[in-house]
Amino acid sequence: MTRVSIILPVHNGEDTIERSLKSIAAQTYRGFETVLVDNNCTDGTLEIAAKYKDSANIRIVQCRPKGLVCALNYGIQNSSAPLIARQDD
């Protein structure tokens, strides 16, 4: 059962996203989903994230309006768990 939704907004984070996703994938608690909010990435962020789709339980959603606040709100709207955690790339 998914108890926690990790909201991870990202815009062109290919330099840091792998470290962030490794951290999530290494968690011993597994009742989470990672809602990666693609905020108009134009670099290799999504290709890197695809490698962690299963181990970090990633679901990618696209938020076209630019900005952190829009991306966070969109991530919350697309979460499925009663608890929300936030992580940066």
PDB file of C-alpha atoms in Angstrom:
ATOM      1  CA  MET A   1       0.000   0.000   0.000  1.00  0.00           C
ATOM      2  CA  THR A   2       1.337   3.398  -0.967  1.00  0.00           C
ATOM      3  CA  ARG A   3       1.474   5.550   2.150  1.00  0.00           C
ATOM      4  CA  VAL A   4       3.835   8.321   1.001  1.00  0.00           C
ATOM      5  CA  SER A   5       4.073  10.263  -2.246  1.00  0.00           C
ATOM      6  CA  ILE A   6       7.495  11.791  -2.812  1.00  0.00           C
ATOM      7  CA  ILE A   7       7.067  14.886  -4.953  1.00  0.00           C
ATOM      8  CA  LEU A   8      10.199  15.542  -7.015  1.00  0.00           C
ATOM      9  CA  PRO A   9       9.920  18.601  -9.274  1.00  0.00           C
ATOM     10  CA  VAL A  10      12.706  18.872 -11.828  1.00  0.00           C
ATOM     11  CA  HIS A  11      13.779  21.228 -14.602  1.00  0.00           C
ATOM     12  CA  ASN A  12      16.962  20.239 -16.432  1.00  0.00           C
ATOM     13  CA  GLY A  13      18.461  18.393 -13.486  1.00  0.00           C
ATOM     14  CA  GLU A  14      20.651  15.881 -15.295  1.00  0.00           C
ATOM     15  CA  ASP A  15      23.679  16.844 -13.182  1.00  0.00           C
ATOM     16  CA  THR A  16      21.969  16.029  -9.863  1.00  0.00           C
ATOM     17  CA  ILE A  17      18.936  13.798 -10.501  1.00  0.00           C
ATOM     18  CA  GLU A  18      20.829  10.514 -10.341  1.00  0.00           C
ATOM     19  CA  ARG A  19      22.116  11.207  -6.830  1.00  0.00           C
ATOM     20  CA  SER A  20      18.615  12.128  -5.703  1.00  0.00           C
ATOM     21  CA  LEU A  21      17.042   9.001  -7.199  1.00  0.00           C
ATOM     22  CA  LYS A  22      19.754   6.747  -5.777  1.00  0.00           C
ATOM     23  CA  SER A  23      18.884   8.121  -2.352  1.00  0.00           C
ATOM     24  CA  ILE A  24      15.201   7.369  -2.845  1.00  0.00           C
ATOM     25  CA  ALA A  25      15.879   3.891  -4.240  1.00  0.00           C
ATOM     26  CA  ALA A  26      18.045   3.054  -1.207  1.00  0.00           C
ATOM     27  CA  GLN A  27      15.248   3.628   1.315  1.00  0.00           C
ATOM     28  CA  THR A  28      14.315   0.607   3.408  1.00  0.00           C
ATOM     29  CA  TYR A  29      10.692   1.746   3.697  1.00  0.00           C
ATOM     30  CA  ARG A  30       9.029   0.742   0.441  1.00  0.00           C
ATOM     31  CA  GLY A  31       5.460   2.045   0.800  1.00  0.00           C
ATOM     32  CA  PHE A  32       6.073   5.065  -1.403  1.00  0.00           C
ATOM     33  CA  GLU A  33       5.682   6.367  -4.907  1.00  0.00           C
ATOM     34  CA  THR A  34       7.904   8.978  -6.500  1.00  0.00           C
ATOM     35  CA  VAL A  35       5.999  11.542  -8.536  1.00  0.00           C
ATOM     36  CA  LEU A  36       8.667  13.083 -10.734  1.00  0.00           C
ATOM     37  CA  VAL A  37       7.259  16.323 -12.116  1.00  0.00           C
ATOM     38  CA  ASP A  38       8.875  17.143 -15.448  1.00  0.00           C
ATOM     39  CA  ASN A  39       8.822  20.938 -15.591  1.00  0.00           C
ATOM     40  CA  ASN A  40       9.886  21.315 -19.230  1.00  0.00           C
ATOM     41  CA  CYS A  41      13.163  19.377 -19.137  1.00  0.00           C
ATOM     42  CA  THR A  42      15.236  19.671 -22.293  1.00  0.00           C
ATOM     43  CA  ASP A  43      18.319  17.763 -21.145  1.00  0.00           C
ATOM     44  CA  GLY A  44      18.903  14.099 -20.236  1.00  0.00           C
ATOM     45  CA  THR A  45      16.978  14.177 -16.952  1.00  0.00           C
ATOM     46  CA  LEU A  46      14.155  11.894 -18.051  1.00  0.00           C
ATOM     47  CA  GLU A  47      16.509   9.323 -19.566  1.00  0.00           C
ATOM     48  CA  ILE A  48      18.390   9.133 -16.260  1.00  0.00           C
ATOM     49  CA  ALA A  49      15.134   8.885 -14.312  1.00  0.00           C
ATOM     50  CA  ALA A  50      13.984   5.993 -16.500  1.00  0.00           C
ATOM     51  CA  LYS A  51      16.826   3.869 -15.094  1.00  0.00           C
ATOM     52  CA  TYR A  52      15.253   4.196 -11.611  1.00  0.00           C
ATOM     53  CA  LYS A  53      11.627   3.674 -12.633  1.00  0.00           C
ATOM     54  CA  ASP A  54      11.255   0.428 -10.684  1.00  0.00           C
ATOM     55  CA  SER A  55      13.755   0.841  -7.842  1.00  0.00           C
ATOM     56  CA  ALA A  56      12.463   4.314  -6.930  1.00  0.00           C
ATOM     57  CA  ASN A  57       8.843   3.552  -7.955  1.00  0.00           C
ATOM     58  CA  ILE A  58       8.757   6.549 -10.302  1.00  0.00           C
ATOM     59  CA  ARG A  59       5.764   7.907 -12.111  1.00  0.00           C
ATOM     60  CA  ILE A  60       6.530  10.848 -14.407  1.00  0.00           C
ATOM     61  CA  VAL A  61       3.979  13.614 -14.880  1.00  0.00           C
ATOM     62  CA  GLN A  62       4.397  16.663 -17.088  1.00  0.00           C
ATOM     63  CA  CYS A  63       3.760  20.207 -15.860  1.00  0.00           C
ATOM     64  CA  ARG A  64       3.913  22.710 -18.705  1.00  0.00           C
ATOM     65  CA  PRO A  65       3.511  25.974 -16.729  1.00  0.00           C
ATOM     66  CA  LYS A  66       7.023  26.913 -15.647  1.00  0.00           C
ATOM     67  CA  GLY A  67       8.054  27.330 -12.049  1.00  0.00           C
ATOM     68  CA  LEU A  68       8.550  25.486  -8.809  1.00  0.00           C
ATOM     69  CA  VAL A  69       5.194  26.364  -7.255  1.00  0.00           C
ATOM     70  CA  CYS A  70       3.258  25.107 -10.284  1.00  0.00           C
ATOM     71  CA  ALA A  71       5.336  21.928 -10.387  1.00  0.00           C
ATOM     72  CA  LEU A  72       4.841  21.224  -6.672  1.00  0.00           C
ATOM     73  CA  ASN A  73       1.100  21.811  -6.857  1.00  0.00           C
ATOM     74  CA  TYR A  74       0.847  19.595  -9.924  1.00  0.00           C
ATOM     75  CA  GLY A  75       2.790  16.860  -8.152  1.00  0.00           C
ATOM     76  CA  ILE A  76       0.465  17.007  -5.159  1.00  0.00           C
ATOM     77  CA  GLN A  77      -2.579  16.880  -7.429  1.00  0.00           C
ATOM     78  CA  ASN A  78      -1.154  13.755  -9.071  1.00  0.00           C
ATOM     79  CA  SER A  79      -0.142  11.973  -5.885  1.00  0.00           C
ATOM     80  CA  SER A  80      -2.038   8.949  -4.590  1.00  0.00           C
ATOM     81  CA  ALA A  81      -0.884   8.666  -0.977  1.00  0.00           C
ATOM     82  CA  PRO A  82      -2.236  10.327   2.165  1.00  0.00           C
ATOM     83  CA  LEU A  83       1.241  11.615   3.122  1.00  0.00           C
ATOM     84  CA  ILE A  84       3.437  13.906   1.026  1.00  0.00           C
ATOM     85  CA  ALA A  85       7.222  14.222   1.118  1.00  0.00           C
ATOM     86  CA  ARG A  86       9.212  16.637  -0.994  1.00  0.00           C
ATOM     87  CA  GLN A  87      12.611  16.118  -2.526  1.00  0.00           C
ATOM     88  CA  ASP A  88      14.702  18.268  -4.827  1.00  0.00           C
ATOM     89  CA  ASP A  89      16.789  17.008  -7.691  1.00  0.00           C
TER      90      ASP A  89
END
